[in-house]
Amino acid sequence: MAAMRKGLVLLAAVAFASLLLSQARGAAQQPPAFDLMVRGGRIVDGTGNPSFSADVAIAGDVIVAIAPALQPGSARVIDARGQIVAPGFIDVHSHSEERQDKQDIVGNPAAENNIRQGVTTVFASPDGGGSVQVAAYLAKVDIARPAINVGTFIGHGSVRGAVIGQVNRVATDDELERMRSLVRQGMRDGAFGLSTGLFYVPGNYAPLDEVVELARVAGEFGGIHQSHMRDEAAGVVNSVRDTIAIGERGGLPTQVTHHKIIGKSNWGRSVDTLRLIDEARLRGVDATLDQYPYTASSTSIQGGLVPQWAQEGGRTRMLERFKDETSRQKILLEVSKAIETDRGGGDPANVVLAACPWDPTLAGKSLAQVLKDRRRPVAVDQAADLVAEIVEKGGCSAIYHAISEDDLVRIMKHPATMIASDASPGIPTFGKDVPHPRAYGTFARVLGVYVREKHALTLEDAVRKMSSFPASRMSLRDRGLLRPGMKADVVVFDAATIADRATFEKPHQYAEGVSAVIVNGHVTFAAGQMTGERGGRALRLN
Ligand SMILES: [Zn+2]
């Protein structure tokens, strides 16, 4: 028996050796079966595992080999010596949905702010927004031939707006059924899930049960639920409970998007919100988070500071309330409160106007600065008056400095947190206004500040949070990892120099340290230059 076993082992060994030999001979004889090679870098493959040295070979739009010392033959070679080679980054909260002003992916298909920080895939229509016509949107994306891949959510706020309007009431059975069918159609047309913006009008008017019912439909198609929660300030803990409940009761994965704790008196509550996420995960709820690495948020003055009840019925109705003295006083009181304890960060200096179409000179000025310029006292009630005036004149977008670094780092380190920008290709238009720097810096900032400088994350874990984790979250089975068979979305960067350059004062500065970006096998960025290639495509879940 023993001899026979030994013989079999020997036979197997001979067979294996000859297989190796024939493979080696084949490799020597055959021309390279690939078009592109990223040579000599350290591979951070997206899994979170330690890096290793290897070459990456690409044929068409697919990675075909990852091994040391591959022979390039006639393939184009990108030299990655001394650099990191990682999967292209995936941004699950991108405002790439269609906009009337064309500051979107269709109007800005080169997506240079994304490419220059290594982002190769984005998901549009977060916060409950975007078009309910998912098929039409994705068709426009394909026609625009973007440089990056674009998927989309279907937005609950848009669905509710289409069926019920901007009205604060519960849906009838018939309306709920029509909302269900819009979500169903969106998912059939390729949406990756349902986004909600329960902070915003009209999503704010929906009771939790309605959201659960619509999330359930998205879940039936394999989609997730992602929420800009009802309250990110005093009510943040309850809002995280709601987000978990939507996943638990709706039977689908659920995600708190751009998780943050707003307002000084609420700082530290990320301890509680993260504990809720851990407890939910322990009992089997698939609850996760995403985050951008800044201590300021950005949204419109109206959306950020004006109470939702005052916005009911649309702009005309809202302006009527501003004119009526009783309701104006009530609004101003709530605006003051929002400046004191919520997004306003306790000080009119913490609200900085980003863009005001009716007066571009206001961009970059805080509410405090505008008051000073007008020789008015810098006080919260004065700032509330100014907010009313801004809204009446047509509104502005703004940046709100009201988040603590401690909460930011605590949330970032949580294993269920991924990175997402909340920005967009084309928002901002390069050089225009003074927008939030996250559009230019999010991913590079995590790698520069939170990996290299603060050691809050390892490089491998940070890349995981930007690649395989968001990919698996969105059921993108062929992206987010450097593996043979995966789509060839690749970023090459220098771990020693990668950095965000965009600041709140001077946001229009591209990230540095990325040397090459490949999207679906197309070299989109090389030697510090955009190549003009646009190899992205619309992505569909179903
Ligand atoms: Zn949001």
Short mmCIF file of C-alpha atoms and ligand atoms in Angstrom, two decimals, residues 93 95 127 200 228 257-258 422, ligand 1:
data_model
loop_
_atom_site.label_atom_id
_atom_site.label_comp_id
_atom_site.label_asym_id
_atom_site.label_seq_id
_atom_site.Cartn_x
_atom_site.Cartn_y
_atom_site.Cartn_z
CA HIS A 93 -22.20 59.18 -2.85
CA HIS A 95 -23.89 64.13 -7.13
CA ASP A 127 -29.90 61.96 -0.78
CA TYR A 200 -34.76 67.34 2.76
CA HIS A 228 -29.03 61.12 4.26
CA THR A 257 -24.39 58.13 4.20
CA HIS A 258 -21.84 60.88 4.91
CA ASP A 422 -20.76 63.79 -1.61
ZN ZN B 1 -26.51 64.37 1.72
#
